[in-house]
PDB file of C-alpha atoms in Angstrom:
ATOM      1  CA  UNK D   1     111.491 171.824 148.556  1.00  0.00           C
ATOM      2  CA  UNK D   2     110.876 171.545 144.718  1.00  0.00           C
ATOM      3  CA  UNK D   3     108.847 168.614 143.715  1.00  0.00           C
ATOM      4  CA  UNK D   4     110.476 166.052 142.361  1.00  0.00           C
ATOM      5  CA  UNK D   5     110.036 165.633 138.680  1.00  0.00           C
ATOM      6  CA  UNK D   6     110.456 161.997 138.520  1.00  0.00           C
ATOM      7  CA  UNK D   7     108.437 159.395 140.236  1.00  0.00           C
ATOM      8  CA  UNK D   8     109.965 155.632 140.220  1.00  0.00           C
ATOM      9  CA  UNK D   9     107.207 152.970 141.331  1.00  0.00           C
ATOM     10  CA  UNK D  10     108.157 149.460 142.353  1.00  0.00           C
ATOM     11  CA  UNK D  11     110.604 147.373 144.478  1.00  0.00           C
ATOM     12  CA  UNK D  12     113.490 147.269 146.724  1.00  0.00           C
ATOM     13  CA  UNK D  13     114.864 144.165 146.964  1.00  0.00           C
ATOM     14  CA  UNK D  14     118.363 143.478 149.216  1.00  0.00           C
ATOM     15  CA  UNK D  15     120.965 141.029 147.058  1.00  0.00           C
ATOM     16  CA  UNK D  16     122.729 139.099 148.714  1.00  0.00           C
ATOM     17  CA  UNK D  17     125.447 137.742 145.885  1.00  0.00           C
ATOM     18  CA  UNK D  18     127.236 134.693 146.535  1.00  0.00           C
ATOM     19  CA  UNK D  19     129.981 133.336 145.213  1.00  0.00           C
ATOM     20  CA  UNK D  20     131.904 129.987 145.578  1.00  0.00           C
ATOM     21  CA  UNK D  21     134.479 130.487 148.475  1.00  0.00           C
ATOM     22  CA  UNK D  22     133.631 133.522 149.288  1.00  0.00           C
ATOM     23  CA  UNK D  23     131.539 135.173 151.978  1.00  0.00           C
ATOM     24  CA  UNK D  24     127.959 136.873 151.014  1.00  0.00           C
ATOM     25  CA  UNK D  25     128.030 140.050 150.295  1.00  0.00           C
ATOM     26  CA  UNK D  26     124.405 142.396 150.572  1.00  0.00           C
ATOM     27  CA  UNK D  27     123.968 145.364 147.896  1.00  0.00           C
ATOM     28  CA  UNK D  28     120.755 147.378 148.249  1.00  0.00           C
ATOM     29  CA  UNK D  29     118.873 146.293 144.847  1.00  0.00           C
ATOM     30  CA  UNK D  30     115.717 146.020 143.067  1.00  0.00           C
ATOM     31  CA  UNK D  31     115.428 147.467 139.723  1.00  0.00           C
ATOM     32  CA  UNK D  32     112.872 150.658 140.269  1.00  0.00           C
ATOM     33  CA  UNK D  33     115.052 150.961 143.538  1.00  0.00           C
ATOM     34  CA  UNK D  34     117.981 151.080 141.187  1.00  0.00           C
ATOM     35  CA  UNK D  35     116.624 153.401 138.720  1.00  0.00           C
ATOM     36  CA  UNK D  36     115.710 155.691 141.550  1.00  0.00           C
ATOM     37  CA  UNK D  37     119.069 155.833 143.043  1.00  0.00           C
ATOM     38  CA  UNK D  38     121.040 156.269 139.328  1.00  0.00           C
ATOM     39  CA  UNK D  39     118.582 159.259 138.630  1.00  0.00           C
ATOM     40  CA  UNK D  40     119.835 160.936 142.068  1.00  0.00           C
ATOM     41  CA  UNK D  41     123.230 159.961 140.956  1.00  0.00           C
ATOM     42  CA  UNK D  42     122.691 162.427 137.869  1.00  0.00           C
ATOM     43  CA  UNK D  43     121.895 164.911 139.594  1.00  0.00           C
ATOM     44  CA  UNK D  44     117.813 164.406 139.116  1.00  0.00           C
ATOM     45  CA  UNK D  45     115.276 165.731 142.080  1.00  0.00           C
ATOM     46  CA  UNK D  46     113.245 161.294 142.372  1.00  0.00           C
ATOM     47  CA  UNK D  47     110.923 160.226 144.760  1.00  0.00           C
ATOM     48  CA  UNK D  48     110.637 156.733 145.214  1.00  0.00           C
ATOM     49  CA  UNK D  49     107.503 154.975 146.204  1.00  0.00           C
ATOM     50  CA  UNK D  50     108.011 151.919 147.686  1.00  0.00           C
ATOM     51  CA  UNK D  51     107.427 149.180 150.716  1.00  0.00           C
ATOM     52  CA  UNK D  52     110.517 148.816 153.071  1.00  0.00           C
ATOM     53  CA  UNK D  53     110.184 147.150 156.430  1.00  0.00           C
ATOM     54  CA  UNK D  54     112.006 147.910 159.182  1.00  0.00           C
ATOM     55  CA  UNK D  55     114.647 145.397 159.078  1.00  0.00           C
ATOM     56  CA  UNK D  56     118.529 145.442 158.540  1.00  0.00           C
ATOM     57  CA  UNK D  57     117.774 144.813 154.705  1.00  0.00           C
ATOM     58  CA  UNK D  58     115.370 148.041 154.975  1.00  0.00           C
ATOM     59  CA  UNK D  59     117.703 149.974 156.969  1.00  0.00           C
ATOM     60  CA  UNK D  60     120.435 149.421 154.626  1.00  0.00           C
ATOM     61  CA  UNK D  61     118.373 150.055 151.406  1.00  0.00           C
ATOM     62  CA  UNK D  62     116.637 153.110 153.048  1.00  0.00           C
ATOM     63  CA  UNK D  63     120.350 154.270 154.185  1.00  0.00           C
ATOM     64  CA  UNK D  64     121.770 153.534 150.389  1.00  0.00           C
ATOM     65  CA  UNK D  65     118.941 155.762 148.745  1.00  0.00           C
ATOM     66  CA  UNK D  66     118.371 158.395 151.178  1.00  0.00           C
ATOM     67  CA  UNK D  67     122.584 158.608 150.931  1.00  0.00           C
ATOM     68  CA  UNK D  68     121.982 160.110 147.096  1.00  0.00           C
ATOM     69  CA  UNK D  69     118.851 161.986 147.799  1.00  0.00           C
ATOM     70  CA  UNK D  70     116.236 159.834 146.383  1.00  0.00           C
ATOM     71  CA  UNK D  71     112.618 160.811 148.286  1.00  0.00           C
ATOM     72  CA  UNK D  72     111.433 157.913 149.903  1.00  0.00           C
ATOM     73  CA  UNK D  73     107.430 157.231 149.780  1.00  0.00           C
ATOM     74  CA  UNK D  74     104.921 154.744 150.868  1.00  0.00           C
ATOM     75  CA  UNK D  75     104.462 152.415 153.873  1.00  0.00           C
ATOM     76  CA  UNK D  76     105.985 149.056 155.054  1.00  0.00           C
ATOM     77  CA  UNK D  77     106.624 145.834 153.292  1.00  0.00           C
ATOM     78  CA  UNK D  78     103.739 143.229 154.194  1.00  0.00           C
ATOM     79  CA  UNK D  79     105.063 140.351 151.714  1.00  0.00           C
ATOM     80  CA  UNK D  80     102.373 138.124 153.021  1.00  0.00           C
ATOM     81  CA  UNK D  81     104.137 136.727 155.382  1.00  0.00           C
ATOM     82  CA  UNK D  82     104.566 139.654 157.774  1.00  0.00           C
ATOM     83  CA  UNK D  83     106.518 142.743 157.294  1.00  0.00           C
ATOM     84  CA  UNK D  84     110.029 141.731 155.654  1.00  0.00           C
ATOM     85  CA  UNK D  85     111.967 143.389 152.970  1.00  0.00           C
ATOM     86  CA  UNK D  86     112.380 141.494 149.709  1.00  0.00           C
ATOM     87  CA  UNK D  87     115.880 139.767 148.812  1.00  0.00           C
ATOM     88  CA  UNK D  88     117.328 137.601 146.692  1.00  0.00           C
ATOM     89  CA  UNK D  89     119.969 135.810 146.538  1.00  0.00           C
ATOM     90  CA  UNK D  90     122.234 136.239 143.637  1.00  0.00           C
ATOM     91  CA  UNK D  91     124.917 133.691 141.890  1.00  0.00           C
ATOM     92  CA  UNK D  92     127.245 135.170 139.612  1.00  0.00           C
ATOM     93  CA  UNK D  93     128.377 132.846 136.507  1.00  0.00           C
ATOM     94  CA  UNK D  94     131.612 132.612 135.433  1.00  0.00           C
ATOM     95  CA  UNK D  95     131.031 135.533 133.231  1.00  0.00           C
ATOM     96  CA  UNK D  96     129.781 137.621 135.904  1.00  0.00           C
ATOM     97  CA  UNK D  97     126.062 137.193 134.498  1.00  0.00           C
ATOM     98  CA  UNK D  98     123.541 137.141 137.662  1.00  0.00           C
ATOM     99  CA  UNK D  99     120.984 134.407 138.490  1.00  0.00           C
ATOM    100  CA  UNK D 100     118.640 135.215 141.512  1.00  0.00           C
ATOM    101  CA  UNK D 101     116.802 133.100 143.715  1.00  0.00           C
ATOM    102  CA  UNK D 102     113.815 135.450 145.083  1.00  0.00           C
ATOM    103  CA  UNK D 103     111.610 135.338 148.815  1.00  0.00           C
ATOM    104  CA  UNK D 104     109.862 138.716 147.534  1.00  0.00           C
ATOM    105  CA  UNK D 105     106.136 140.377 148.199  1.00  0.00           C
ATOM    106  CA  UNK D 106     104.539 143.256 146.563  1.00  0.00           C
ATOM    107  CA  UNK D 107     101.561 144.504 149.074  1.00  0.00           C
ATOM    108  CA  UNK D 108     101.522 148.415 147.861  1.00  0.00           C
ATOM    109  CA  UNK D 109      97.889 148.821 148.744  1.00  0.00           C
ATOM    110  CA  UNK D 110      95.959 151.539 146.285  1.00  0.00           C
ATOM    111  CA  UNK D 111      98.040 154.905 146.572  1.00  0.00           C
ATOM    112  CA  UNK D 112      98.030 158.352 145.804  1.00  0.00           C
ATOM    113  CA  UNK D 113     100.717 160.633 145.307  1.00  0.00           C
ATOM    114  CA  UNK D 114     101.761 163.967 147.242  1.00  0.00           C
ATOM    115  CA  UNK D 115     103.062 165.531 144.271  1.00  0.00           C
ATOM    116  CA  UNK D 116     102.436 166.423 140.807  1.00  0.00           C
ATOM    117  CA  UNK D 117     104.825 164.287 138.993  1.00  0.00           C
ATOM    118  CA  UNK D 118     106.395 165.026 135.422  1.00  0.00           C
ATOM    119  CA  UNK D 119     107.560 161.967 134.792  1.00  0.00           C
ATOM    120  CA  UNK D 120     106.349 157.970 136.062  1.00  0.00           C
ATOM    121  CA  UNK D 121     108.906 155.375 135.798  1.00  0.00           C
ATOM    122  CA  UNK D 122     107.300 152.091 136.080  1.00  0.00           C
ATOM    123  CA  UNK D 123     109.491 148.614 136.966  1.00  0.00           C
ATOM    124  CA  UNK D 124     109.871 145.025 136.905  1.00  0.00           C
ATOM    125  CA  UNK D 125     108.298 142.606 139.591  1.00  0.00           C
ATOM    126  CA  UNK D 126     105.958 145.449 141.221  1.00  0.00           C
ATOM    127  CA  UNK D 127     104.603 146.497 137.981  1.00  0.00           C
ATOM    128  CA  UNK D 128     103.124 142.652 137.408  1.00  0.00           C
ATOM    129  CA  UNK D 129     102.900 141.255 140.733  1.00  0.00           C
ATOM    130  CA  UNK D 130      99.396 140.949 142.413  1.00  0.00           C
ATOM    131  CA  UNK D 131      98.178 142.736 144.601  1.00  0.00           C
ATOM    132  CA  UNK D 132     100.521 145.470 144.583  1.00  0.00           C
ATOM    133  CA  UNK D 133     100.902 145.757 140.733  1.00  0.00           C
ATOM    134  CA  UNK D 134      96.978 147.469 140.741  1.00  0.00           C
ATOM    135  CA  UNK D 135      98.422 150.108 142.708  1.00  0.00           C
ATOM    136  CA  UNK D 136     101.075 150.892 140.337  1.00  0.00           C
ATOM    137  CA  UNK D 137      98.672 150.815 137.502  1.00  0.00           C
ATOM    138  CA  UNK D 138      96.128 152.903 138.906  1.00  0.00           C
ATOM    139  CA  UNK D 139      99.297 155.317 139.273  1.00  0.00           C
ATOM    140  CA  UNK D 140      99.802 155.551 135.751  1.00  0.00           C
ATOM    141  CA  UNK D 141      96.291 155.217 134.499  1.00  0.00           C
ATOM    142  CA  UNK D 142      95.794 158.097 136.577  1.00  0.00           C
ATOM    143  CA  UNK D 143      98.720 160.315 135.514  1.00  0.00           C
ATOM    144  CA  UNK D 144      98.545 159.439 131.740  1.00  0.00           C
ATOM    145  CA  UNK D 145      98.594 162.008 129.772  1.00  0.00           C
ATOM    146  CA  UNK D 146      99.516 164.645 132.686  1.00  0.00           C
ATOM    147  CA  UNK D 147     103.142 163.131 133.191  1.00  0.00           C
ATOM    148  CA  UNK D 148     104.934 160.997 130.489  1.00  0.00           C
ATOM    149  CA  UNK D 149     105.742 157.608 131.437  1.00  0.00           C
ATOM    150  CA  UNK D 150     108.656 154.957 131.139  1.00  0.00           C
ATOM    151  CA  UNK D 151     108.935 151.098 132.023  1.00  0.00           C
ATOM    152  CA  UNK D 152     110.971 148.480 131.967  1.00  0.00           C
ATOM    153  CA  UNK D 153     109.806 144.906 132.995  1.00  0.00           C
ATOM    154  CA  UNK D 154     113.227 143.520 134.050  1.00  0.00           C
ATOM    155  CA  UNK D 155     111.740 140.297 133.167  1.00  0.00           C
ATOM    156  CA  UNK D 156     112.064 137.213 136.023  1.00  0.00           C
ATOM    157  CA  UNK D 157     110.645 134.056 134.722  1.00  0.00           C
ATOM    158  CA  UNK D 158     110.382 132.483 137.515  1.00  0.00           C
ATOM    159  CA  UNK D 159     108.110 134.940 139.149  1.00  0.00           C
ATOM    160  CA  UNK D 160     105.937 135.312 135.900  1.00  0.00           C
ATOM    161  CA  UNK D 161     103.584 132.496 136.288  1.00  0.00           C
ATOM    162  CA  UNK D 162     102.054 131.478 132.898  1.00  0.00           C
ATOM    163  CA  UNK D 163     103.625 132.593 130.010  1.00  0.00           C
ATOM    164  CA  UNK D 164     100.710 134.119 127.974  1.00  0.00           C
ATOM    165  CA  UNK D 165      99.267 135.660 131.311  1.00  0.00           C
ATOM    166  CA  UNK D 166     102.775 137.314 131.943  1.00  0.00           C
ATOM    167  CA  UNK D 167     102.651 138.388 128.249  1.00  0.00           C
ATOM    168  CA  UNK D 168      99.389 140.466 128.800  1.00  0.00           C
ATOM    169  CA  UNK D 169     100.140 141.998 131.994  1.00  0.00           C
ATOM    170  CA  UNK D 170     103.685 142.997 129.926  1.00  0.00           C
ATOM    171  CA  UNK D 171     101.614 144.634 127.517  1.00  0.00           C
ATOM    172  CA  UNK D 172      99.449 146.301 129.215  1.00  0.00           C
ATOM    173  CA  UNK D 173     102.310 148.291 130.729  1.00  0.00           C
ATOM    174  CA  UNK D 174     104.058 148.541 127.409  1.00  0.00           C
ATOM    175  CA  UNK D 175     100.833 150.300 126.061  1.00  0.00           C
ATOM    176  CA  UNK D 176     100.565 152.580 128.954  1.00  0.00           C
ATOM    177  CA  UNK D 177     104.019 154.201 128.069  1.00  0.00           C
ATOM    178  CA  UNK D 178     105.766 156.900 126.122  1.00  0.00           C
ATOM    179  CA  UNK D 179     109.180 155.202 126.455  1.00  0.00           C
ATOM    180  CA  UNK D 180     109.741 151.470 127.178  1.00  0.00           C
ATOM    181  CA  UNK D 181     113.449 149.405 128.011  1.00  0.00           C
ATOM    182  CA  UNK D 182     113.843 146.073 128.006  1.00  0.00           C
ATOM    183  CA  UNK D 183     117.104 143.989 127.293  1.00  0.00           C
ATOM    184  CA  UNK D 184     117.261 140.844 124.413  1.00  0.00           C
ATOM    185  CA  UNK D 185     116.935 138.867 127.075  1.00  0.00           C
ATOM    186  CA  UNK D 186     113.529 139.988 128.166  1.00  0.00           C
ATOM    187  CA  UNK D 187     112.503 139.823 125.003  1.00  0.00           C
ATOM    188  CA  UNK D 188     113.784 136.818 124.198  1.00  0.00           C
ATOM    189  CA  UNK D 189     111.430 135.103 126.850  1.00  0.00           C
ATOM    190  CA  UNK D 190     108.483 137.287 126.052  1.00  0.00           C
ATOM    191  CA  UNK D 191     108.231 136.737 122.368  1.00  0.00           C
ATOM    192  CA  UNK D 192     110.687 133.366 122.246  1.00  0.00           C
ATOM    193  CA  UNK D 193     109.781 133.112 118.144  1.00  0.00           C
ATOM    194  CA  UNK D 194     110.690 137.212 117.778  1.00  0.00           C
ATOM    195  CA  UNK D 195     113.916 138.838 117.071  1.00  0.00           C
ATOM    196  CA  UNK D 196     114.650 141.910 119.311  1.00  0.00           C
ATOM    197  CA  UNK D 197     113.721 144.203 116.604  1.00  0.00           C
ATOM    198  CA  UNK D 198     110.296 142.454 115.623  1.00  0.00           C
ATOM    199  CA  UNK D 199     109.207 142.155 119.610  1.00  0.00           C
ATOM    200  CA  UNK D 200     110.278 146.077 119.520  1.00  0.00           C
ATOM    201  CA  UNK D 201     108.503 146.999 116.699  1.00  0.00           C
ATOM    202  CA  UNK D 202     105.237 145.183 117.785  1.00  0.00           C
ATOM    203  CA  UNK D 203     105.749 147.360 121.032  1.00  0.00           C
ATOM    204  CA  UNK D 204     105.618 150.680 118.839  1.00  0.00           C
ATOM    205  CA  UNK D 205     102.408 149.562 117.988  1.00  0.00           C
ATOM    206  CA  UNK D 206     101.108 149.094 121.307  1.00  0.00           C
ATOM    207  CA  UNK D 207     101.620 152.927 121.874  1.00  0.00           C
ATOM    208  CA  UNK D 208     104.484 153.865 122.796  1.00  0.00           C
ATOM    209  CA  UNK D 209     106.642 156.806 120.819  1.00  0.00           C
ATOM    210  CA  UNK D 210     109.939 154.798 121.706  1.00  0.00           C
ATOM    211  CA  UNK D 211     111.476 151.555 122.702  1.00  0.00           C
ATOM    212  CA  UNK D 212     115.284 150.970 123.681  1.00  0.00           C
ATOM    213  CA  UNK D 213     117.183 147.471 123.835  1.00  0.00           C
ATOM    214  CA  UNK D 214     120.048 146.475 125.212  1.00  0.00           C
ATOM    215  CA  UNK D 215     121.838 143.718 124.096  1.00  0.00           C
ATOM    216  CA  UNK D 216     124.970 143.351 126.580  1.00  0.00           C
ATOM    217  CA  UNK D 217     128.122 143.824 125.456  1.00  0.00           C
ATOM    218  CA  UNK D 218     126.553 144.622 121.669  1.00  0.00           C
ATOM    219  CA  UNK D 219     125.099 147.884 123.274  1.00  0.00           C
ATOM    220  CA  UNK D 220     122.227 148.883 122.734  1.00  0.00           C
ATOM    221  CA  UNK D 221     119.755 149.768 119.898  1.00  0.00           C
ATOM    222  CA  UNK D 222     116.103 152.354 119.971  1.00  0.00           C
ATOM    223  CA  UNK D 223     113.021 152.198 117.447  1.00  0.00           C
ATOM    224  CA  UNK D 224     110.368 154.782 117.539  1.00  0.00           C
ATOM    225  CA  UNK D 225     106.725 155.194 116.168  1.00  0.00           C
ATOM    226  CA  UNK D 226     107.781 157.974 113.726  1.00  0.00           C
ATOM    227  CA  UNK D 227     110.548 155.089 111.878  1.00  0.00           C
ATOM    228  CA  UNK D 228     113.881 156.224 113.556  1.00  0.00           C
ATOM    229  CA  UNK D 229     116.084 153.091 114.192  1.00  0.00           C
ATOM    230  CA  UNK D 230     119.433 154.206 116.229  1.00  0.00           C
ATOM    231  CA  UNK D 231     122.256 152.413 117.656  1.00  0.00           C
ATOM    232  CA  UNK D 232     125.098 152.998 120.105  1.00  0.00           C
ATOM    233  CA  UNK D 233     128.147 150.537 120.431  1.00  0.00           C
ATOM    234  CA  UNK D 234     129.306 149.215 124.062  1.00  0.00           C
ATOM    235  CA  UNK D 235     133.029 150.115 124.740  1.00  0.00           C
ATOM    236  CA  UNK D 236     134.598 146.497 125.357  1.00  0.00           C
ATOM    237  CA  UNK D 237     135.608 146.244 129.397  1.00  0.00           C
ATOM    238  CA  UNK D 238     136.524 143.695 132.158  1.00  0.00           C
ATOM    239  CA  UNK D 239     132.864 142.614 133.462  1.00  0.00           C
ATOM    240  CA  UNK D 240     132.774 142.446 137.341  1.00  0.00           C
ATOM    241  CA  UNK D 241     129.114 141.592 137.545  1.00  0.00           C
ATOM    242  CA  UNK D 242     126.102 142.812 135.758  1.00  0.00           C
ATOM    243  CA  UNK D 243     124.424 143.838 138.328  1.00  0.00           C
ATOM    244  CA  UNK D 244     122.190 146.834 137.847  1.00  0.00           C
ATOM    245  CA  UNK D 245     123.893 147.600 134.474  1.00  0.00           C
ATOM    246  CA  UNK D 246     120.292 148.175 133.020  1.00  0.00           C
ATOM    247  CA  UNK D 247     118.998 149.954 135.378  1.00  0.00           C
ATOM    248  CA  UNK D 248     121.730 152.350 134.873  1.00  0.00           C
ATOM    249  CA  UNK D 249     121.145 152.717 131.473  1.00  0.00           C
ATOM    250  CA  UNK D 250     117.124 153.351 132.172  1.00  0.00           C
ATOM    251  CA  UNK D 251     118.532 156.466 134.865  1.00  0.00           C
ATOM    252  CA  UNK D 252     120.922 157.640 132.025  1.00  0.00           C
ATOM    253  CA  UNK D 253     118.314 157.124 129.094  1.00  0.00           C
ATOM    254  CA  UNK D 254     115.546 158.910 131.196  1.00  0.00           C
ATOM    255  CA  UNK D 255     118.634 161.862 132.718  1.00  0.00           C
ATOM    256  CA  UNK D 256     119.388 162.559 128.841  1.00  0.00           C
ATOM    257  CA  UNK D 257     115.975 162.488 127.446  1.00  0.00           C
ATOM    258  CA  UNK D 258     114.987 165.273 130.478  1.00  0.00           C
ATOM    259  CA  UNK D 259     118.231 167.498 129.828  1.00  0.00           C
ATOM    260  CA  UNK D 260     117.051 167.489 126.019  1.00  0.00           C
ATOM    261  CA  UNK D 261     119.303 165.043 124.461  1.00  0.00           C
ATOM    262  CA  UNK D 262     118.447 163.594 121.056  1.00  0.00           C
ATOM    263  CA  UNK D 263     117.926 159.719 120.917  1.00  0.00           C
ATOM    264  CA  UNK D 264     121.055 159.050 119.176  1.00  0.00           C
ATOM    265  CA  UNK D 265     123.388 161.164 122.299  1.00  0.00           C
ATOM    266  CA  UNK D 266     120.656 160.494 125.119  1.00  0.00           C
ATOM    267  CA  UNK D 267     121.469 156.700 123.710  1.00  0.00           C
ATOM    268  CA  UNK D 268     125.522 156.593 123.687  1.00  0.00           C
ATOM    269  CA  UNK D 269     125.383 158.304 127.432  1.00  0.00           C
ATOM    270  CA  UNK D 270     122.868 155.339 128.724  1.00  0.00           C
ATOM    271  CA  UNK D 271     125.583 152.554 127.232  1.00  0.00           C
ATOM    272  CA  UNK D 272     128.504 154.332 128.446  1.00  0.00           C
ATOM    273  CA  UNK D 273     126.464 154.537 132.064  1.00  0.00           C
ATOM    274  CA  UNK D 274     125.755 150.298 131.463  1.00  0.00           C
ATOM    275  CA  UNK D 275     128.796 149.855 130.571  1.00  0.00           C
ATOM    276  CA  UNK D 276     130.947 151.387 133.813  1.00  0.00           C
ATOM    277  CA  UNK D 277     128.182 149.495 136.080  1.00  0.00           C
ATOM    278  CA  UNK D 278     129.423 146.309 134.584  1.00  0.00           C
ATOM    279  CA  UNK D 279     132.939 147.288 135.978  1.00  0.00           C
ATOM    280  CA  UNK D 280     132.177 147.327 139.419  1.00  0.00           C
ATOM    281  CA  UNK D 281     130.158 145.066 142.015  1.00  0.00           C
ATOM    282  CA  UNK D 282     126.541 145.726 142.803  1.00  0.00           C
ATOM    283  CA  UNK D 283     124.226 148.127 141.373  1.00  0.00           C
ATOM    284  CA  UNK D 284     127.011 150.969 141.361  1.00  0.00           C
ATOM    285  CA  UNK D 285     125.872 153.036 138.687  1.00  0.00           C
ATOM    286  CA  UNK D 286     127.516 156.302 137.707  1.00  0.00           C
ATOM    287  CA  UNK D 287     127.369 160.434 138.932  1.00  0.00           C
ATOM    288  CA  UNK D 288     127.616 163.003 136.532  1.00  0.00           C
ATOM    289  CA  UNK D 289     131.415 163.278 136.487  1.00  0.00           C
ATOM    290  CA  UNK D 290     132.041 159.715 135.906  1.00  0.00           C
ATOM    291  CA  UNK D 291     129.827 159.077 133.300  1.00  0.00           C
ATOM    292  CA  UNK D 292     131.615 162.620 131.714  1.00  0.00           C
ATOM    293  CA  UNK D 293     134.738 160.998 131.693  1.00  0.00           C
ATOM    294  CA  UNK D 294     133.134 157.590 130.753  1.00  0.00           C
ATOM    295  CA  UNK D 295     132.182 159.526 127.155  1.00  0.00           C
ATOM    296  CA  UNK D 296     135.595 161.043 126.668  1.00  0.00           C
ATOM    297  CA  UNK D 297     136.719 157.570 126.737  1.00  0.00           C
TER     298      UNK D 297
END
């Protein structure tokens, strides 16, 4: 079997989404776990490395990602409490908008890889969560410069701890990647006295050659070191949740970007792939053919 060119590093978490007057439902989740599972959807050879226990939560999510061919890598979930799979539980607004409630653990103990990868993807709660979030450092620390490297920090306050603390261990990512995503709302709590395009031109200057923001149903906009500032417009649709919508638009960004797309196209795919997530419940995000006829739209 051919390597897999990209390597996603972080969490999979099980959401359980409730709703008023209506039974849970449980969607395999976690955004690294989501980001592996839309790159498989495109078509992209991804290994996945990862703590799932051997629970119904890790059955199911193991089940969900094998289903698309993502490569599945690491050991058990520990969470500190004995061997569990993250969840959280998720309350949709009125809007559709997602709040989560989270009983998570991030235990990946210091790891190497069986592969050469060409491209790290780095994510969210694993990527800043002690002790686990060494591991995933060391991982790109170690492949810096070999492999190019994305990350999104899918911000949760109320797992950052202290503000300014959070804000370093943020930037220290940030500055250990080519190509960095974060949504208005991220940056919003990150840099509270920033706009979107001041917190991602401060980024730029941390290192990386390019960093994309999404702004919801405003779509999206990209900066990068050598001055480029490009935008792509969100098609207006009925929101079911927003579940995993920027996730999808990390696999898309990161698909496009592989395949040779320029910004400004690799851009316009990754809001059109947002933008049918949004339609559907869960982290659903697109294949190939449906985010083709997404475009033609």
């Amino acid at each position: 079997m051919t390597s897999p060119h990209f390597v996603v590093i972080g969490e999979c978490v099980a959401d359980v989404v409730r709703t008023d007057g209506a039974p849970d439902t449980v969607h395999p989740g976690g955004s690294p776990a989501n980001v592996a599972y839309g790159l498989a959807r495109l078509g992209e050879p991804v290994a996945l490395l990862t703590e799932l226990a051997d629970d119904p939560y890790g059955r199911l999510i193991r089940a969900h990602l094998e289903s698309a061919g993502v490569t599945l890598l690491g050991g058990p979930a520990g969470g500190g409490g004995g061997p569990r799979t993250p969840s959280a539980v998720v309350r949709l607004d009125a809007e559709g908008r997602a709040h989560y409630t989270f009983d998570i653990g991030w235990t990946l103990p210091p790891s190497t890889l069986p592969f050469a990868p060409g491209h790290l993807h780095l994510g969210s709660i694993a990527a800043v969560t002690a002790p686990g979030a060494a591991a995933v450092l060391a991982l790109a620390e170690r492949w810096r410069g070999r492999a190019s490297v994305s990350y999104d920090p899918n911000v949760r306050p109320a797992l950052m701890g202290d503000h300014d603390a959070a804000v370093r261990r943020v930037e220290r990512c940030v500055a250990l990647s080519d190509l960095v995503k974060a949504s208005d709302e991220d940056l919003a709590w990150l840099y509270p006295h920033r706009t979107p395009e001041e917190s991602a031109r401060h980024w730029l200057g941390l290192g990386p050659a390019t960093v994309a923001v999404t702004r919801g149903p405003a779509g999206a906009f990209a900066l990068t070191a050598d001055g480029r500032h490009v935008e792509a417009v969100a098609r207006h649709v009925e929101v079911a949740d927003t579940v995993g919508a920027g996730d999808a638009f990390t696999a898309a960004l990161l698909h496009a970007r592989h395949a040779g797309a320029d910004l400004d196209t690799a851009l316009r795919r990754a809001t059109a792939a947002a933008t049918l997530t949004v339609t559907r419940p869960g982290a659903n995000p697109p294949d190939l053919t449906e985010l083709a006829a997404a475009l033609r739209r």
